[in-house]
PDB file of C-alpha atoms in Angstrom:
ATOM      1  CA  UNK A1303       0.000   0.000   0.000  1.00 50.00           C
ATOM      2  CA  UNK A1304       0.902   3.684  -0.728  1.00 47.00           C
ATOM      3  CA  UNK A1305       1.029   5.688   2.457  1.00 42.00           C
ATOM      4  CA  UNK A1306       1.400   9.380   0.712  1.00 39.00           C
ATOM      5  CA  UNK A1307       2.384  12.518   2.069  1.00 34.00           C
ATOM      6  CA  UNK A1308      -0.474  15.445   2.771  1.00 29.00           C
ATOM      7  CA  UNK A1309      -0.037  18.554   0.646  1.00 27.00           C
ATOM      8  CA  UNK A1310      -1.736  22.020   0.871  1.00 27.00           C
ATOM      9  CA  UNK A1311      -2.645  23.380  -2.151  1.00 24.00           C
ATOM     10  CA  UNK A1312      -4.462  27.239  -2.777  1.00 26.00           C
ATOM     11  CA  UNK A1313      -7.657  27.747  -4.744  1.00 25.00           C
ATOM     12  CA  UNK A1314      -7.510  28.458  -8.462  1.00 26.00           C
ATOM     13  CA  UNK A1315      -9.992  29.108 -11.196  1.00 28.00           C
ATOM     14  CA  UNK A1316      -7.424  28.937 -13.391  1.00 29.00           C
ATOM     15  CA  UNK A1317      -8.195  27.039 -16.736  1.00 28.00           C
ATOM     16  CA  UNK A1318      -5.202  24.707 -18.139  1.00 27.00           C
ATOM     17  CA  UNK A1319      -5.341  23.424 -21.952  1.00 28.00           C
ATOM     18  CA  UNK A1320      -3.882  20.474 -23.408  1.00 29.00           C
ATOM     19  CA  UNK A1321      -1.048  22.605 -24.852  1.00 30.00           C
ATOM     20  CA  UNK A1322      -0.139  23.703 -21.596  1.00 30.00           C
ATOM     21  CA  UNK A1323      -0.466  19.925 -20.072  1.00 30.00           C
ATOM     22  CA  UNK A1324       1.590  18.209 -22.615  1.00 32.00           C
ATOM     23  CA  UNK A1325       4.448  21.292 -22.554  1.00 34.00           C
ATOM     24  CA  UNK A1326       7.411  20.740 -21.444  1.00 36.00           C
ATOM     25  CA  UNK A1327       7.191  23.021 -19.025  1.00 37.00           C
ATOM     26  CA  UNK A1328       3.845  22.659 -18.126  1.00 34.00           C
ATOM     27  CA  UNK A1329       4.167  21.837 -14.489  1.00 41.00           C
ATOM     28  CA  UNK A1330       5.468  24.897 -13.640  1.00 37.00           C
ATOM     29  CA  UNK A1331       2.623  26.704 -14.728  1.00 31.00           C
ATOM     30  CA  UNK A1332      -0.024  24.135 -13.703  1.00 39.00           C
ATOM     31  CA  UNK A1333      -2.805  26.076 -11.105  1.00 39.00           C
ATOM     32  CA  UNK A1334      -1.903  25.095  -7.650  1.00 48.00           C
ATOM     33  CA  UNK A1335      -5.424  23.239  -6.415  1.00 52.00           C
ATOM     34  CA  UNK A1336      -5.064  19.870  -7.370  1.00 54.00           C
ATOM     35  CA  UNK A1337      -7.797  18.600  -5.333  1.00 51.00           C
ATOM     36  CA  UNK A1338      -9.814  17.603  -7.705  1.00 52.00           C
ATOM     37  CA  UNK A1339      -9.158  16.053 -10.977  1.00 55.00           C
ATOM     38  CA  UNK A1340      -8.080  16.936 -14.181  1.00 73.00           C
ATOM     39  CA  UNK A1341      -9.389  15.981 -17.611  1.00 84.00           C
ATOM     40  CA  UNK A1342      -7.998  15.032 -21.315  1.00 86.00           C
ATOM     41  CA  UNK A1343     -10.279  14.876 -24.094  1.00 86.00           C
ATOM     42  CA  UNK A1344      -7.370  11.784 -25.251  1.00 91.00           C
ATOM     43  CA  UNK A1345      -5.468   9.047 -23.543  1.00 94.00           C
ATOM     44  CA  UNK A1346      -1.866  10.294 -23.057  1.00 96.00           C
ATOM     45  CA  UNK A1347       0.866   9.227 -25.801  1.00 97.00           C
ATOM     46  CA  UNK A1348       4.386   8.352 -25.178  1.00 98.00           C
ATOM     47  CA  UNK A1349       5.614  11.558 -25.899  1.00 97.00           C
ATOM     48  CA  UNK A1350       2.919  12.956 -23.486  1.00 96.00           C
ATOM     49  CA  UNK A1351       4.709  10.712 -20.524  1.00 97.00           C
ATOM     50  CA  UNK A1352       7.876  11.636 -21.307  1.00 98.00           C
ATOM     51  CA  UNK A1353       6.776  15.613 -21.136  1.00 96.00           C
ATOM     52  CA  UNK A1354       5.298  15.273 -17.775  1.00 96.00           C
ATOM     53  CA  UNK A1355       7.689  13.034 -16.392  1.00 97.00           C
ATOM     54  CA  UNK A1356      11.407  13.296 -17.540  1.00 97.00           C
ATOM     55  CA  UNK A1357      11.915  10.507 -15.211  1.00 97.00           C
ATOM     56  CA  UNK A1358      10.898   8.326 -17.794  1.00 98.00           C
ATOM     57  CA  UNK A1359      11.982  10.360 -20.798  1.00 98.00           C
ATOM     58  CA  UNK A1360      15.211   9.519 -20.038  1.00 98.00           C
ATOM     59  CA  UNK A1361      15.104   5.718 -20.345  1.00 98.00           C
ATOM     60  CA  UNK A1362      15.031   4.696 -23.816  1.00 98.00           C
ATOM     61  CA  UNK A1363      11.584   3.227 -24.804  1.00 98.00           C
ATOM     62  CA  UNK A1364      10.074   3.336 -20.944  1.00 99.00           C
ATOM     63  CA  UNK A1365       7.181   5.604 -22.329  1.00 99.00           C
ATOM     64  CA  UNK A1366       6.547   3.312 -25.111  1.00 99.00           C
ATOM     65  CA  UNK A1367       6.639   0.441 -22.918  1.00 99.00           C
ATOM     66  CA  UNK A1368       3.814   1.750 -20.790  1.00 99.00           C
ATOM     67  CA  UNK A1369       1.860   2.682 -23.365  1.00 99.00           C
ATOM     68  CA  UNK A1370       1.994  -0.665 -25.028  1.00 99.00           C
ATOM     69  CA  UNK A1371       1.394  -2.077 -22.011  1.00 98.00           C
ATOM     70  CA  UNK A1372      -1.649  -0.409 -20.805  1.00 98.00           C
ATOM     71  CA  UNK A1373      -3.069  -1.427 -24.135  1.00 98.00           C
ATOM     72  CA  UNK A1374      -2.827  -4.872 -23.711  1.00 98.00           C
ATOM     73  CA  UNK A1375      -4.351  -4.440 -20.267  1.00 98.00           C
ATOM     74  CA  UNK A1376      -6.959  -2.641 -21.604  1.00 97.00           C
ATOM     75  CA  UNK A1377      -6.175   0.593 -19.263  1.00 96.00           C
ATOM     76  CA  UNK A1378      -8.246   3.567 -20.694  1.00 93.00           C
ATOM     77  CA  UNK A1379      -5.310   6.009 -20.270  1.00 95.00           C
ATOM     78  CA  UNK A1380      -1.778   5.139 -20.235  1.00 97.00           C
ATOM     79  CA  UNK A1381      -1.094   8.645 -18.311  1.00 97.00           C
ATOM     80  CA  UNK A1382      -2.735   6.726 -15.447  1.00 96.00           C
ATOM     81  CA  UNK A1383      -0.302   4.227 -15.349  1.00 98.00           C
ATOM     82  CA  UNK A1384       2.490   6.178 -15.325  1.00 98.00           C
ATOM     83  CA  UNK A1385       0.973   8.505 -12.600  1.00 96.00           C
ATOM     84  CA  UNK A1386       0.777   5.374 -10.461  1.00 96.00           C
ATOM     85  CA  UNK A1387       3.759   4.258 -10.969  1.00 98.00           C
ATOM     86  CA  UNK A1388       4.849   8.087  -9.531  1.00 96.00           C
ATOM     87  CA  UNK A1389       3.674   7.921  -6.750  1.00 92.00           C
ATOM     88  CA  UNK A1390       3.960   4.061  -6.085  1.00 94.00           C
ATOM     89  CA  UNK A1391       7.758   4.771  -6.058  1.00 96.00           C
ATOM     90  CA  UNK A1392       7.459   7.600  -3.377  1.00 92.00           C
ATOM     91  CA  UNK A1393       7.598  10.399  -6.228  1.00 94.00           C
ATOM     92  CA  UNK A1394      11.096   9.160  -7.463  1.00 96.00           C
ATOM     93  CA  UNK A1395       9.873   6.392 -10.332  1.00 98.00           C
ATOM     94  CA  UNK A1396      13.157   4.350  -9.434  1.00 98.00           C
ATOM     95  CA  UNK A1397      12.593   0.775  -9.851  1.00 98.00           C
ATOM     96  CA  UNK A1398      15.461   0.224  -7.459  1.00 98.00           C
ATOM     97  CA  UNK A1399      13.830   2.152  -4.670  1.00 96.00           C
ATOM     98  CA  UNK A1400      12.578   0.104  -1.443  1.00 95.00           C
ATOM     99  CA  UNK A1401      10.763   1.362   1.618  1.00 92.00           C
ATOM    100  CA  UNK A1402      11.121   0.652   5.289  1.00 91.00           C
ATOM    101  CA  UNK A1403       8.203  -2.264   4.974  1.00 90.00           C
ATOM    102  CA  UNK A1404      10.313  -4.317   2.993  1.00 95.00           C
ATOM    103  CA  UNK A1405       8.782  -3.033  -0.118  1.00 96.00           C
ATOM    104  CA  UNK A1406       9.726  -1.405  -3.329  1.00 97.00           C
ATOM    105  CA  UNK A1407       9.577  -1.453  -7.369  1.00 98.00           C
ATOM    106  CA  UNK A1408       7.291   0.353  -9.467  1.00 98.00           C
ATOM    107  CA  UNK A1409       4.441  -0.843  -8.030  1.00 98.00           C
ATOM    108  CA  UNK A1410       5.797  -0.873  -4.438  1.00 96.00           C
ATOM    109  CA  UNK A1411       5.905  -4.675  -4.282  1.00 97.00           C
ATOM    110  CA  UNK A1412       5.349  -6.380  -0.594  1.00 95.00           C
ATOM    111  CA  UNK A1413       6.919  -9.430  -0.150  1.00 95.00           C
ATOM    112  CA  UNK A1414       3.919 -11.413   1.019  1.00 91.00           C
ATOM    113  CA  UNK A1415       1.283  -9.898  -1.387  1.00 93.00           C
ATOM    114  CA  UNK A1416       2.282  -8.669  -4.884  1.00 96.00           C
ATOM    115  CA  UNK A1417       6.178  -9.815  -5.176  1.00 96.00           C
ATOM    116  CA  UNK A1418       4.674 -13.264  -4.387  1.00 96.00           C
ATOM    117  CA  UNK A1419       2.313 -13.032  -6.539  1.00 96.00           C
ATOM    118  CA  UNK A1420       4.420 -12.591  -9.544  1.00 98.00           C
ATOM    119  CA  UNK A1421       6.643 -14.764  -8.164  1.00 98.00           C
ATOM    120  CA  UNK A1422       9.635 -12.968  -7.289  1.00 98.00           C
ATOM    121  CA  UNK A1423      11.138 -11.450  -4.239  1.00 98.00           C
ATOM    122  CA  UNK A1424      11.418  -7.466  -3.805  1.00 98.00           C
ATOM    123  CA  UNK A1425      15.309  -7.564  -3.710  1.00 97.00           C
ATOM    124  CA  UNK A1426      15.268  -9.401  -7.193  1.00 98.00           C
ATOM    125  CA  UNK A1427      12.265  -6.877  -8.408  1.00 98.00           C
ATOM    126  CA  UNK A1428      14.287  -3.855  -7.388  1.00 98.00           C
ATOM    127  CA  UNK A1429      17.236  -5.128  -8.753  1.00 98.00           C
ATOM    128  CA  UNK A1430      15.688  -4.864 -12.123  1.00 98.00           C
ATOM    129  CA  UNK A1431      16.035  -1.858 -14.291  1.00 98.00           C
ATOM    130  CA  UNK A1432      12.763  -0.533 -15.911  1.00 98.00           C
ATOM    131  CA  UNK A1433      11.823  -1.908 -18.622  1.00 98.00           C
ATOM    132  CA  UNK A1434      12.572  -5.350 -17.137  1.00 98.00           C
ATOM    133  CA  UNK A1435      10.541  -4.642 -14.452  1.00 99.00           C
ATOM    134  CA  UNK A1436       7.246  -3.713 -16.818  1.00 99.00           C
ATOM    135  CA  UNK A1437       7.215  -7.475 -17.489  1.00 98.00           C
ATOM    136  CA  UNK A1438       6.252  -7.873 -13.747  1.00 98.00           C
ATOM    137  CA  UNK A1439       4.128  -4.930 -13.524  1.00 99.00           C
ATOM    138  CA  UNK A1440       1.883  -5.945 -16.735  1.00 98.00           C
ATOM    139  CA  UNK A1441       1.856  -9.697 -14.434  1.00 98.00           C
ATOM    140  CA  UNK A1442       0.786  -8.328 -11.770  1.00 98.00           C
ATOM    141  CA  UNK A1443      -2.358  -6.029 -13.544  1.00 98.00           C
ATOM    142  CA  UNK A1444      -3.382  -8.381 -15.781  1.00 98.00           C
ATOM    143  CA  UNK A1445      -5.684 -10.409 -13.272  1.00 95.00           C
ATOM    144  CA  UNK A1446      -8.002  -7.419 -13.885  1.00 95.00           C
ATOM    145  CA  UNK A1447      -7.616  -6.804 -17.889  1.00 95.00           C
ATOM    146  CA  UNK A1448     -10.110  -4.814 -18.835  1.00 92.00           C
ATOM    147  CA  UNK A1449     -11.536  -3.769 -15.836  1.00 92.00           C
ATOM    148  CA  UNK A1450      -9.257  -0.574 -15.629  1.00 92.00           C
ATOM    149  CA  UNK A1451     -12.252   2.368 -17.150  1.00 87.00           C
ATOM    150  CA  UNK A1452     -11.091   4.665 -14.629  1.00 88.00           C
ATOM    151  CA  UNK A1453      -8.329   5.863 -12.801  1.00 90.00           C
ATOM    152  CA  UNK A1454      -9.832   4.577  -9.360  1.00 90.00           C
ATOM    153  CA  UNK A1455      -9.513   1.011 -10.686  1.00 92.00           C
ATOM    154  CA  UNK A1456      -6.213   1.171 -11.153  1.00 94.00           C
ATOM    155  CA  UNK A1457      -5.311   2.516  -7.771  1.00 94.00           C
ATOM    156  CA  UNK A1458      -7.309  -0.420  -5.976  1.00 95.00           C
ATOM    157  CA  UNK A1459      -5.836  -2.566  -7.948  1.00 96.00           C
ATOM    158  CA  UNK A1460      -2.678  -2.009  -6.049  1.00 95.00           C
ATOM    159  CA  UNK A1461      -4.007  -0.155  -3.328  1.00 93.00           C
ATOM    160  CA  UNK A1462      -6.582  -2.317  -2.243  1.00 94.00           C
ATOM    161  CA  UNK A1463      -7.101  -4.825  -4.356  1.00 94.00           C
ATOM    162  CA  UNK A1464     -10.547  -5.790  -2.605  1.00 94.00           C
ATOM    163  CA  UNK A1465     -11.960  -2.788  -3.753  1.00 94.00           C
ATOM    164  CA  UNK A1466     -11.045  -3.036  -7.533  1.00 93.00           C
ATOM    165  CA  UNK A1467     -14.230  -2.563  -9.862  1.00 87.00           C
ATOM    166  CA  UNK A1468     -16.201  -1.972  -6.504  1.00 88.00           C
ATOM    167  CA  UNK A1469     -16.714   2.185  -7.395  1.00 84.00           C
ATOM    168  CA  UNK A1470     -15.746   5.338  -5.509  1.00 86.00           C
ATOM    169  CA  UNK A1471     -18.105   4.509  -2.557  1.00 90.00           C
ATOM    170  CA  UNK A1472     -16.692   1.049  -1.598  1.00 93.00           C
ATOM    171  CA  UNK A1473     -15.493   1.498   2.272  1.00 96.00           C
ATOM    172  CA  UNK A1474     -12.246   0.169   2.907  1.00 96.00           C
ATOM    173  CA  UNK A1475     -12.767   0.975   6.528  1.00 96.00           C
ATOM    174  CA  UNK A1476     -15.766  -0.714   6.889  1.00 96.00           C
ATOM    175  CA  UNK A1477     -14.475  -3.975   4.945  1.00 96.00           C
ATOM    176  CA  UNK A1478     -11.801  -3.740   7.914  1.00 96.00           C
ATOM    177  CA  UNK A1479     -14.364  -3.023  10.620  1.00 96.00           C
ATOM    178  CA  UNK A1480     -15.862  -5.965   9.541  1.00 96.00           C
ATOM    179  CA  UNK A1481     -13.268  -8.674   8.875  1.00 96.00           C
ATOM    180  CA  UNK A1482     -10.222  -7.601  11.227  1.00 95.00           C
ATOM    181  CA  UNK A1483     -12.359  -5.872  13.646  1.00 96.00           C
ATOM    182  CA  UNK A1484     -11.964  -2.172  15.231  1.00 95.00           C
ATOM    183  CA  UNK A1485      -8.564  -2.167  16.223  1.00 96.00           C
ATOM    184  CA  UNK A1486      -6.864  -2.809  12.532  1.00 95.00           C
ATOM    185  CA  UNK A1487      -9.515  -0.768  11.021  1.00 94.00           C
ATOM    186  CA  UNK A1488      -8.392   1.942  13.541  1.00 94.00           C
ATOM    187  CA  UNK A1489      -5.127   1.420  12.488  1.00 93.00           C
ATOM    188  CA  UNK A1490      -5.593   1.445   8.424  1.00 92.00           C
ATOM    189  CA  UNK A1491      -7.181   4.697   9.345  1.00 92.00           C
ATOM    190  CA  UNK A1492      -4.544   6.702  11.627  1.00 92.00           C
ATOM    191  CA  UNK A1493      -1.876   5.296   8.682  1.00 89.00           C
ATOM    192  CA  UNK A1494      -3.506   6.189   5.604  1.00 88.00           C
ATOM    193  CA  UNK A1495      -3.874   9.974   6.752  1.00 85.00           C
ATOM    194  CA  UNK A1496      -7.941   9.213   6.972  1.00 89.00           C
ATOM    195  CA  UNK A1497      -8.945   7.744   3.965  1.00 92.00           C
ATOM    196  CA  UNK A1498     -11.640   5.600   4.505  1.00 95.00           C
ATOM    197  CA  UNK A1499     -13.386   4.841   0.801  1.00 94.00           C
ATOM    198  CA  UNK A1500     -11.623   4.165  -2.631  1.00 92.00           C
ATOM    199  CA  UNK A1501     -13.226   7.705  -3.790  1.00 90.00           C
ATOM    200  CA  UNK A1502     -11.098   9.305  -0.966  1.00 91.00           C
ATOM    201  CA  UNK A1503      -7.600   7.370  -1.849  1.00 90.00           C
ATOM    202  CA  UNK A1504      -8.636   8.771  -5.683  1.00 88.00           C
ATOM    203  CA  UNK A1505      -8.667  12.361  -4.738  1.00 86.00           C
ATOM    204  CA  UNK A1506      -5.692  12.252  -2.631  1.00 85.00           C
ATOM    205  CA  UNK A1507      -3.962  10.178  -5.236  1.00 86.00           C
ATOM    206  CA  UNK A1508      -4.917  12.554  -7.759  1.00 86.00           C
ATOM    207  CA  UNK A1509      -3.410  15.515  -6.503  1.00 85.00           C
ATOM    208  CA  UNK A1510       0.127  14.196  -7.300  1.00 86.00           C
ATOM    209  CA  UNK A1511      -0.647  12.726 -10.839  1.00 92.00           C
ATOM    210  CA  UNK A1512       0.889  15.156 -13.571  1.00 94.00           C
ATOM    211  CA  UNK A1513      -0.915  13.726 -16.446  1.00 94.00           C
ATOM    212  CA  UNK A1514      -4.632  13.894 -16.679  1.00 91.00           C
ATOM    213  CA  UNK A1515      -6.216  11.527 -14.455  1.00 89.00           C
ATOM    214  CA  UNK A1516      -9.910  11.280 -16.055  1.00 85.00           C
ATOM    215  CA  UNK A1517     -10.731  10.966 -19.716  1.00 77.00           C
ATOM    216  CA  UNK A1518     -12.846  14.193 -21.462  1.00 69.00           C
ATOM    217  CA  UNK A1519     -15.602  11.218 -22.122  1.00 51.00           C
ATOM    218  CA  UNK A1520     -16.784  11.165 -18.880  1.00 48.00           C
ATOM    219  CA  UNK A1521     -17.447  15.165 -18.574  1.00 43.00           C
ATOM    220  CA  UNK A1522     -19.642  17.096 -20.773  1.00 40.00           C
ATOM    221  CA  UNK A1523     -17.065  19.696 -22.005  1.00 35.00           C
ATOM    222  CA  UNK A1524     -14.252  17.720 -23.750  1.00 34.00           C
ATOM    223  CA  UNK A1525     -12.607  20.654 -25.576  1.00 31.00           C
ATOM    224  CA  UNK A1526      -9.987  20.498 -23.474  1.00 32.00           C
ATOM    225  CA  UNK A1527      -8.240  19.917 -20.552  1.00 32.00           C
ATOM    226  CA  UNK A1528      -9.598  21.535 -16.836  1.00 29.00           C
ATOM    227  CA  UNK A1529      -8.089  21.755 -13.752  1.00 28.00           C
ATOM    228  CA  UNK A1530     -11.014  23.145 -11.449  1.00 22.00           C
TER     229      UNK A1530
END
């Protein structure tokens, strides 16, 4: 699980366009209240990834890698995917990077739960550079191909895996209230900086993503890309 960091960010009624999203030096300019989510009237390209994140720019065919790979995993935007990956790597996206918990890669593998799943450890995951370690990131994902329509299902899907497909409103507090008790639903609360539904872990998620995080289909203006 990502445990991210709380940021304060001032109100804007700034409007952003795709231009300025897919700019090199968009970020710079981007309004500061990222509390809500952005929109793209398109799924992001390669050369889209590489502008928001130079991170991955500056591995040779990373951006293409994710792109082809949220394809075959039927992910609706490939900017999602390489927003998760962001933040899954504590902001750095260094496949080599490993937590205190024991856990790292670019989809913060645990040892018990998603390294074991693809059947490796974390210290052979993270000893992998990037585009090795896509292989095990398109493993791990693919149990729910095609089930990725929004940016939400991705995040459960590593998140909270419980919650996948199970909408904004699906209570990750209350699934713990009710099958670990009070005490570790307590707990998930005081350590994930009160987020208690998968609609709250989106939001919070959200504000770190650089690339769009919702396609322009799902909102009535898709002329371009808002940050409201």
């Amino acid at each position: 699980m990502s445990q991210l960091p709380r940021l304060n960010y001032k109100r804007t009624n700034s409007r952003t366009t795709v231009q300025d999203l897919y700019d090199t030096n968009y970020e710079a300019r981007l309004p500061k209240d990222k509390s809500r989510p952005y929109y793209s009237s398109h799924p992001a390209t390669a050369e889209n990834i590489k502008s928001a994140y130079p991170e991955i720019q500056k591995v040779n065919g990373w951006a293409e890698a994710i792109v082809q790979t949220a394809r075959r995993l039927h992910i609706a935007d490939p900017g999602w995917l390489a927003n998760l990956m962001y933040f899954e790597t504590g902001f750095t996206l260094n496949p080599n990077v490993m937590n205190k918990n024991g856990c790292g890669g670019l989809l913060n593998f645990c040892p018990n739960s998603s390294a074991k799943k693809v059947g490796k450890t974390v210290t052979e995951l993270t000893s992998m550079e990037a585009l090795e370690q896509m292989q095990y990131v398109e493993l791990y994902l693919s149990e729910y191909k095609g089930k990725y329509n929004t940016s939400a299902d991705l995040y459960m899907a590593v998140y909270f895996p419980i919650a996948q497909g199970g909408g904004p409103h699906f209570s990750i507090y209350n699934w713990y209230l009710k099958h670990m008790g009070e005490a570790v639903a307590s707990n998930f609360l005081n350590a994930n900086n009160g987020i208690k539904t998968a609609g709250d872990y989106q939001k919070f998620a959200d504000r770190h993503a650089r690339l769009p995080t919702v396609l322009g289909t799902e909102k009535e203006d898709t002329s371009s890309v808002v940050l409201y």
